[in-house]
Amino acid sequence: MSKHFFGDTAVLLGRSLRHIARSPDTIITTAIMPIAMMLMFVYVFGGAIKTGSDSYVNYMLPGILLITVASGIAYTAFRLFMDMKGGIFERFQSMPIARSSVLWAHVLTSLVANVISLVVVVLVALLMGFRSAAGAPAWLAVAGILILFTLALTWIAVIPGLSAKTMEGASAFSYPLIFLPFLSSAFVPTDTMPGPVRVFAEYQPVTSIVNAIRNLFTQQPVGTDIWIALAWCVGILIVAFAFAMNTYRRRTA
């Protein structure tokens, strides 16, 4: 059964990746908005924001990376919605393939597309002056956190992709996720925020993820932030996966 599942997922993943290759504008569009934000914050607002960091682009890059993922997973919901409306899921159900392989192909496609977008954003950040003395283990840890975060948000994206009634509704869910880093330590220290906003910012998942990535980049002690970040990512992933699979079973019953 596992061999059947992996083989079917690989075939369907190839199908989805071919669609991405024929329409690279989705990856370009995903990267453009975070890059535009990075340019605006660094060159327009960066001089007025006091972060205690020598370079504002170094300070804000972790938050921009999370925004890149949040904007990229909207396309996952969109592609799922179009497959549902186009009857592709019903066609696949009539074939002797593992049912969950259809969803996993979309999720892995999202992961590949988002990794490419993240690499593009990091390259632009390097051109803007981002520098990190972090070694390979730290970079691998950052990559692991971002992959977990991408998988967690992608499984969230699966839910509206399967259940939305309109194309706009399928992708609109990503807007709050894109906005969430602005209410965190991504762009300014949380101690500059008013009371209630500060409490929310300090205890929401994005802050711990941003802090963990930032400390890894700057070779600072990560403390408990990395464990809190991993707990948030894994917890969201498990809950989103369960809800997504339940939604998929109901839609294809």
mmCIF file of C-alpha atoms in Angstrom:
data_model
loop_
_atom_site.group_PDB
_atom_site.id
_atom_site.type_symbol
_atom_site.label_atom_id
_atom_site.label_comp_id
_atom_site.label_asym_id
_atom_site.label_seq_id
_atom_site.Cartn_x
_atom_site.Cartn_y
_atom_site.Cartn_z
ATOM 1 C CA MET A 1 0.000 0.000 0.000
ATOM 2 C CA SER A 2 2.810 2.427 0.913
ATOM 3 C CA LYS A 3 4.597 1.680 -2.352
ATOM 4 C CA HIS A 4 1.335 2.295 -4.211
ATOM 5 C CA PHE A 5 0.854 5.587 -2.334
ATOM 6 C CA PHE A 6 4.379 6.851 -2.964
ATOM 7 C CA GLY A 7 4.255 5.918 -6.639
ATOM 8 C CA ASP A 8 0.897 7.622 -7.165
ATOM 9 C CA THR A 9 2.025 10.707 -5.277
ATOM 10 C CA ALA A 10 5.189 10.923 -7.392
ATOM 11 C CA VAL A 11 3.197 10.741 -10.634
ATOM 12 C CA LEU A 12 0.681 13.382 -9.507
ATOM 13 C CA LEU A 13 3.488 15.553 -8.155
ATOM 14 C CA GLY A 14 5.086 15.476 -11.598
ATOM 15 C CA ARG A 15 1.778 16.607 -13.086
ATOM 16 C CA SER A 16 1.509 19.551 -10.676
ATOM 17 C CA LEU A 17 5.145 20.564 -11.155
ATOM 18 C CA ARG A 18 4.679 20.592 -14.922
ATOM 19 C CA HIS A 19 1.812 23.053 -14.425
ATOM 20 C CA ILE A 20 4.118 25.227 -12.318
ATOM 21 C CA ALA A 21 6.864 25.026 -14.955
ATOM 22 C CA ARG A 22 4.416 26.131 -17.649
ATOM 23 C CA SER A 23 3.198 29.003 -15.485
ATOM 24 C CA PRO A 24 6.224 30.337 -13.562
ATOM 25 C CA ASP A 25 4.366 33.604 -12.969
ATOM 26 C CA THR A 26 2.885 32.067 -9.806
ATOM 27 C CA ILE A 27 6.346 31.797 -8.255
ATOM 28 C CA ILE A 28 7.320 35.242 -9.551
ATOM 29 C CA THR A 29 4.134 36.780 -8.141
ATOM 30 C CA THR A 30 4.712 35.048 -4.794
ATOM 31 C CA ALA A 31 8.211 36.528 -4.540
ATOM 32 C CA ILE A 32 7.372 40.020 -5.830
ATOM 33 C CA MET A 33 5.203 41.143 -2.911
ATOM 34 C CA PRO A 34 7.692 40.197 -0.151
ATOM 35 C CA ILE A 35 10.539 41.740 -2.157
ATOM 36 C CA ALA A 36 8.527 44.955 -2.602
ATOM 37 C CA MET A 37 7.846 45.018 1.162
ATOM 38 C CA MET A 38 11.520 44.450 1.881
ATOM 39 C CA LEU A 39 12.549 47.305 -0.414
ATOM 40 C CA MET A 40 9.958 49.627 1.115
ATOM 41 C CA PHE A 41 10.796 48.853 4.738
ATOM 42 C CA VAL A 42 14.565 48.945 4.281
ATOM 43 C CA TYR A 43 14.855 52.019 2.073
ATOM 44 C CA VAL A 44 11.810 54.024 3.214
ATOM 45 C CA PHE A 45 11.112 53.115 6.853
ATOM 46 C CA GLY A 46 14.319 51.386 7.906
ATOM 47 C CA GLY A 47 16.139 54.544 8.955
ATOM 48 C CA ALA A 48 13.344 55.513 11.346
ATOM 49 C CA ILE A 49 12.981 52.106 13.022
ATOM 50 C CA LYS A 50 15.277 51.415 15.962
ATOM 51 C CA THR A 51 15.928 47.699 16.371
ATOM 52 C CA GLY A 52 19.379 47.613 17.904
ATOM 53 C CA SER A 53 20.641 45.801 14.819
ATOM 54 C CA ASP A 54 23.431 47.085 12.589
ATOM 55 C CA SER A 55 21.418 46.301 9.474
ATOM 56 C CA TYR A 56 17.645 46.540 9.280
ATOM 57 C CA VAL A 57 17.504 44.044 6.404
ATOM 58 C CA ASN A 58 19.133 41.495 8.735
ATOM 59 C CA TYR A 59 16.488 42.229 11.356
ATOM 60 C CA MET A 60 13.439 42.024 9.110
ATOM 61 C CA LEU A 61 14.378 39.172 6.746
ATOM 62 C CA PRO A 62 12.903 36.379 8.952
ATOM 63 C CA GLY A 63 9.501 38.098 8.875
ATOM 64 C CA ILE A 64 9.716 38.612 5.113
ATOM 65 C CA LEU A 65 10.421 34.894 4.677
ATOM 66 C CA LEU A 66 7.251 34.023 6.603
ATOM 67 C CA ILE A 67 5.237 36.486 4.517
ATOM 68 C CA THR A 68 6.649 34.805 1.386
ATOM 69 C CA VAL A 69 5.295 31.458 2.551
ATOM 70 C CA ALA A 70 1.926 32.944 3.571
ATOM 71 C CA SER A 71 1.459 34.542 0.149
ATOM 72 C CA GLY A 72 2.630 31.415 -1.683
ATOM 73 C CA ILE A 73 0.187 28.990 -0.113
ATOM 74 C CA ALA A 74 -2.745 30.976 -1.542
ATOM 75 C CA TYR A 75 -1.897 29.380 -4.892
ATOM 76 C CA THR A 76 -2.237 25.933 -3.326
ATOM 77 C CA ALA A 77 -5.816 26.710 -2.337
ATOM 78 C CA PHE A 78 -6.431 28.152 -5.805
ATOM 79 C CA ARG A 79 -5.062 25.066 -7.608
ATOM 80 C CA LEU A 80 -7.086 22.725 -5.401
ATOM 81 C CA PHE A 81 -10.235 24.766 -5.993
ATOM 82 C CA MET A 82 -9.717 24.657 -9.767
ATOM 83 C CA ASP A 83 -9.183 20.882 -9.680
ATOM 84 C CA MET A 84 -12.362 20.443 -7.642
ATOM 85 C CA LYS A 85 -14.385 22.645 -9.998
ATOM 86 C CA GLY A 86 -12.873 21.034 -13.077
ATOM 87 C CA GLY A 87 -13.856 17.526 -12.021
ATOM 88 C CA ILE A 88 -10.261 16.250 -11.855
ATOM 89 C CA PHE A 89 -10.809 14.798 -8.392
ATOM 90 C CA GLU A 90 -13.769 12.726 -9.597
ATOM 91 C CA ARG A 91 -11.674 11.453 -12.486
ATOM 92 C CA PHE A 92 -8.864 10.446 -10.160
ATOM 93 C CA GLN A 93 -11.339 8.677 -7.865
ATOM 94 C CA SER A 94 -12.366 6.443 -10.733
ATOM 95 C CA MET A 95 -8.751 5.279 -11.091
ATOM 96 C CA PRO A 96 -6.998 2.650 -8.944
ATOM 97 C CA ILE A 97 -4.809 5.157 -7.088
ATOM 98 C CA ALA A 98 -4.326 6.034 -3.433
ATOM 99 C CA ARG A 99 -6.936 8.676 -2.640
ATOM 100 C CA SER A 100 -4.730 10.784 -0.366
ATOM 101 C CA SER A 101 -1.978 10.939 -3.000
ATOM 102 C CA VAL A 102 -3.950 13.686 -4.786
ATOM 103 C CA LEU A 103 -3.729 15.974 -1.766
ATOM 104 C CA TRP A 104 -0.120 15.114 -1.018
ATOM 105 C CA ALA A 105 0.872 15.980 -4.587
ATOM 106 C CA HIS A 106 -0.602 19.467 -4.144
ATOM 107 C CA VAL A 107 1.082 19.878 -0.753
ATOM 108 C CA LEU A 108 4.503 18.846 -2.062
ATOM 109 C CA THR A 109 4.068 21.100 -5.084
ATOM 110 C CA SER A 110 3.406 23.971 -2.684
ATOM 111 C CA LEU A 111 6.552 23.062 -0.762
ATOM 112 C CA VAL A 112 8.720 23.062 -3.902
ATOM 113 C CA ALA A 113 7.255 26.337 -5.200
ATOM 114 C CA ASN A 114 7.660 28.063 -1.841
ATOM 115 C CA VAL A 115 11.257 26.883 -1.442
ATOM 116 C CA ILE A 116 12.068 28.434 -4.837
ATOM 117 C CA SER A 117 10.365 31.695 -3.818
ATOM 118 C CA LEU A 118 12.257 31.729 -0.503
ATOM 119 C CA VAL A 119 15.580 31.259 -2.304
ATOM 120 C CA VAL A 120 14.741 34.177 -4.621
ATOM 121 C CA VAL A 121 13.875 36.421 -1.653
ATOM 122 C CA VAL A 122 17.107 35.512 0.169
ATOM 123 C CA LEU A 123 19.154 36.262 -2.959
ATOM 124 C CA VAL A 124 17.528 39.699 -3.240
ATOM 125 C CA ALA A 125 18.189 40.280 0.480
ATOM 126 C CA LEU A 126 21.866 39.482 -0.118
ATOM 127 C CA LEU A 127 21.944 42.119 -2.859
ATOM 128 C CA MET A 128 20.393 44.569 -0.387
ATOM 129 C CA GLY A 129 23.094 43.945 2.189
ATOM 130 C CA PHE A 130 21.888 40.963 4.206
ATOM 131 C CA ARG A 131 24.820 39.150 5.765
ATOM 132 C CA SER A 132 24.998 36.205 8.136
ATOM 133 C CA ALA A 133 27.998 34.473 9.655
ATOM 134 C CA ALA A 134 25.830 31.457 10.496
ATOM 135 C CA GLY A 135 27.324 28.090 9.657
ATOM 136 C CA ALA A 136 25.756 25.159 7.836
ATOM 137 C CA PRO A 137 23.980 23.732 10.944
ATOM 138 C CA ALA A 138 22.246 27.072 11.579
ATOM 139 C CA TRP A 139 21.181 27.402 7.953
ATOM 140 C CA LEU A 140 19.861 23.830 8.010
ATOM 141 C CA ALA A 141 17.917 24.637 11.179
ATOM 142 C CA VAL A 142 16.400 27.708 9.487
ATOM 143 C CA ALA A 143 15.504 25.598 6.453
ATOM 144 C CA GLY A 144 13.873 22.990 8.699
ATOM 145 C CA ILE A 145 11.762 25.599 10.494
ATOM 146 C CA LEU A 146 10.663 27.163 7.205
ATOM 147 C CA ILE A 147 9.783 23.766 5.720
ATOM 148 C CA LEU A 148 7.699 22.878 8.775
ATOM 149 C CA PHE A 149 6.021 26.289 8.654
ATOM 150 C CA THR A 150 5.294 25.862 4.932
ATOM 151 C CA LEU A 151 3.783 22.407 5.445
ATOM 152 C CA ALA A 152 1.631 23.680 8.322
ATOM 153 C CA LEU A 153 0.251 26.609 6.319
ATOM 154 C CA THR A 154 -0.160 24.473 3.199
ATOM 155 C CA TRP A 155 -2.406 22.029 5.011
ATOM 156 C CA ILE A 156 -4.410 25.014 6.248
ATOM 157 C CA ALA A 157 -4.678 26.122 2.606
ATOM 158 C CA VAL A 158 -6.040 22.702 1.631
ATOM 159 C CA ILE A 159 -9.186 23.304 3.711
ATOM 160 C CA PRO A 160 -10.511 26.385 1.844
ATOM 161 C CA GLY A 161 -9.204 24.928 -1.419
ATOM 162 C CA LEU A 162 -11.576 21.992 -0.950
ATOM 163 C CA SER A 163 -14.516 23.786 0.655
ATOM 164 C CA ALA A 164 -14.631 27.291 -0.877
ATOM 165 C CA LYS A 165 -17.555 28.213 -3.113
ATOM 166 C CA THR A 166 -15.701 30.790 -5.193
ATOM 167 C CA MET A 167 -12.179 31.238 -6.544
ATOM 168 C CA GLU A 168 -11.767 34.431 -4.516
ATOM 169 C CA GLY A 169 -12.867 32.674 -1.341
ATOM 170 C CA ALA A 170 -10.309 29.918 -1.881
ATOM 171 C CA SER A 171 -7.364 32.294 -1.730
ATOM 172 C CA ALA A 172 -8.705 35.110 0.488
ATOM 173 C CA PHE A 173 -7.972 33.116 3.662
ATOM 174 C CA SER A 174 -4.260 33.880 3.210
ATOM 175 C CA TYR A 175 -4.720 37.617 3.854
ATOM 176 C CA PRO A 176 -4.857 37.320 7.678
ATOM 177 C CA LEU A 177 -1.805 35.039 7.560
ATOM 178 C CA ILE A 178 0.113 37.639 5.533
ATOM 179 C CA PHE A 179 -0.923 40.344 8.017
ATOM 180 C CA LEU A 180 0.035 38.332 11.131
ATOM 181 C CA PRO A 181 3.810 39.065 10.943
ATOM 182 C CA PHE A 182 3.027 42.780 11.249
ATOM 183 C CA LEU A 183 1.676 42.055 14.744
ATOM 184 C CA SER A 184 4.862 40.345 15.850
ATOM 185 C CA SER A 185 8.543 41.054 16.337
ATOM 186 C CA ALA A 186 9.135 40.720 12.596
ATOM 187 C CA PHE A 187 9.547 44.441 11.847
ATOM 188 C CA VAL A 188 9.820 46.213 15.194
ATOM 189 C CA PRO A 189 10.663 45.056 18.733
ATOM 190 C CA THR A 190 7.523 44.111 20.646
ATOM 191 C CA ASP A 191 8.483 46.307 23.614
ATOM 192 C CA THR A 192 7.600 49.384 21.513
ATOM 193 C CA MET A 193 3.976 48.265 21.191
ATOM 194 C CA PRO A 194 1.057 49.322 23.436
ATOM 195 C CA GLY A 195 -0.035 46.879 26.150
ATOM 196 C CA PRO A 196 -2.721 44.628 24.592
ATOM 197 C CA VAL A 197 -1.007 44.568 21.201
ATOM 198 C CA ARG A 198 2.303 43.734 22.854
ATOM 199 C CA VAL A 199 0.792 40.799 24.755
ATOM 200 C CA PHE A 200 -0.731 39.402 21.559
ATOM 201 C CA ALA A 201 2.492 39.965 19.599
ATOM 202 C CA GLU A 202 4.679 38.239 22.169
ATOM 203 C CA TYR A 203 2.551 35.110 22.462
ATOM 204 C CA GLN A 204 1.456 34.495 18.890
ATOM 205 C CA PRO A 205 3.365 31.863 16.858
ATOM 206 C CA VAL A 206 5.028 34.189 14.354
ATOM 207 C CA THR A 207 7.079 35.971 17.027
ATOM 208 C CA SER A 208 8.733 32.817 18.333
ATOM 209 C CA ILE A 209 9.427 31.592 14.782
ATOM 210 C CA VAL A 210 10.875 34.958 13.733
ATOM 211 C CA ASN A 211 13.000 35.190 16.886
ATOM 212 C CA ALA A 212 14.344 31.665 16.420
ATOM 213 C CA ILE A 213 15.322 32.300 12.792
ATOM 214 C CA ARG A 214 16.829 35.698 13.633
ATOM 215 C CA ASN A 215 18.940 34.228 16.448
ATOM 216 C CA LEU A 216 20.149 31.439 14.172
ATOM 217 C CA PHE A 217 21.162 33.956 11.509
ATOM 218 C CA THR A 218 23.028 36.114 14.034
ATOM 219 C CA GLN A 219 24.556 33.166 15.924
ATOM 220 C CA GLN A 220 22.827 34.217 19.134
ATOM 221 C CA PRO A 221 21.543 31.711 21.735
ATOM 222 C CA VAL A 222 18.122 30.551 20.557
ATOM 223 C CA GLY A 223 16.906 29.794 24.079
ATOM 224 C CA THR A 224 13.362 28.469 24.277
ATOM 225 C CA ASP A 225 12.231 30.283 21.117
ATOM 226 C CA ILE A 226 13.250 27.448 18.822
ATOM 227 C CA TRP A 227 11.322 24.863 20.844
ATOM 228 C CA ILE A 228 8.257 27.102 21.020
ATOM 229 C CA ALA A 229 8.547 27.707 17.263
ATOM 230 C CA LEU A 230 8.790 23.978 16.544
ATOM 231 C CA ALA A 231 5.868 23.252 18.871
ATOM 232 C CA TRP A 232 3.706 25.832 17.071
ATOM 233 C CA CYS A 233 4.656 24.515 13.625
ATOM 234 C CA VAL A 234 4.102 20.859 14.512
ATOM 235 C CA GLY A 235 0.887 21.590 16.407
ATOM 236 C CA ILE A 236 -0.605 23.631 13.558
ATOM 237 C CA LEU A 237 0.516 20.974 11.075
ATOM 238 C CA ILE A 238 -1.191 18.136 12.976
ATOM 239 C CA VAL A 239 -4.455 20.023 13.500
ATOM 240 C CA ALA A 240 -4.575 21.364 9.927
ATOM 241 C CA PHE A 241 -3.798 17.915 8.492
ATOM 242 C CA ALA A 242 -6.624 16.328 10.490
ATOM 243 C CA PHE A 243 -9.161 18.977 9.420
ATOM 244 C CA ALA A 244 -7.979 18.860 5.793
ATOM 245 C CA MET A 245 -8.270 15.080 5.549
ATOM 246 C CA ASN A 246 -11.725 15.200 7.165
ATOM 247 C CA THR A 247 -12.808 17.873 4.658
ATOM 248 C CA TYR A 248 -11.401 15.801 1.789
ATOM 249 C CA ARG A 249 -13.263 12.674 2.903
ATOM 250 C CA ARG A 250 -16.533 14.599 3.153
ATOM 251 C CA ARG A 251 -16.094 16.254 -0.269
ATOM 252 C CA THR A 252 -15.200 13.003 -2.020
ATOM 253 C CA ALA A 253 -17.639 10.713 -0.183
#
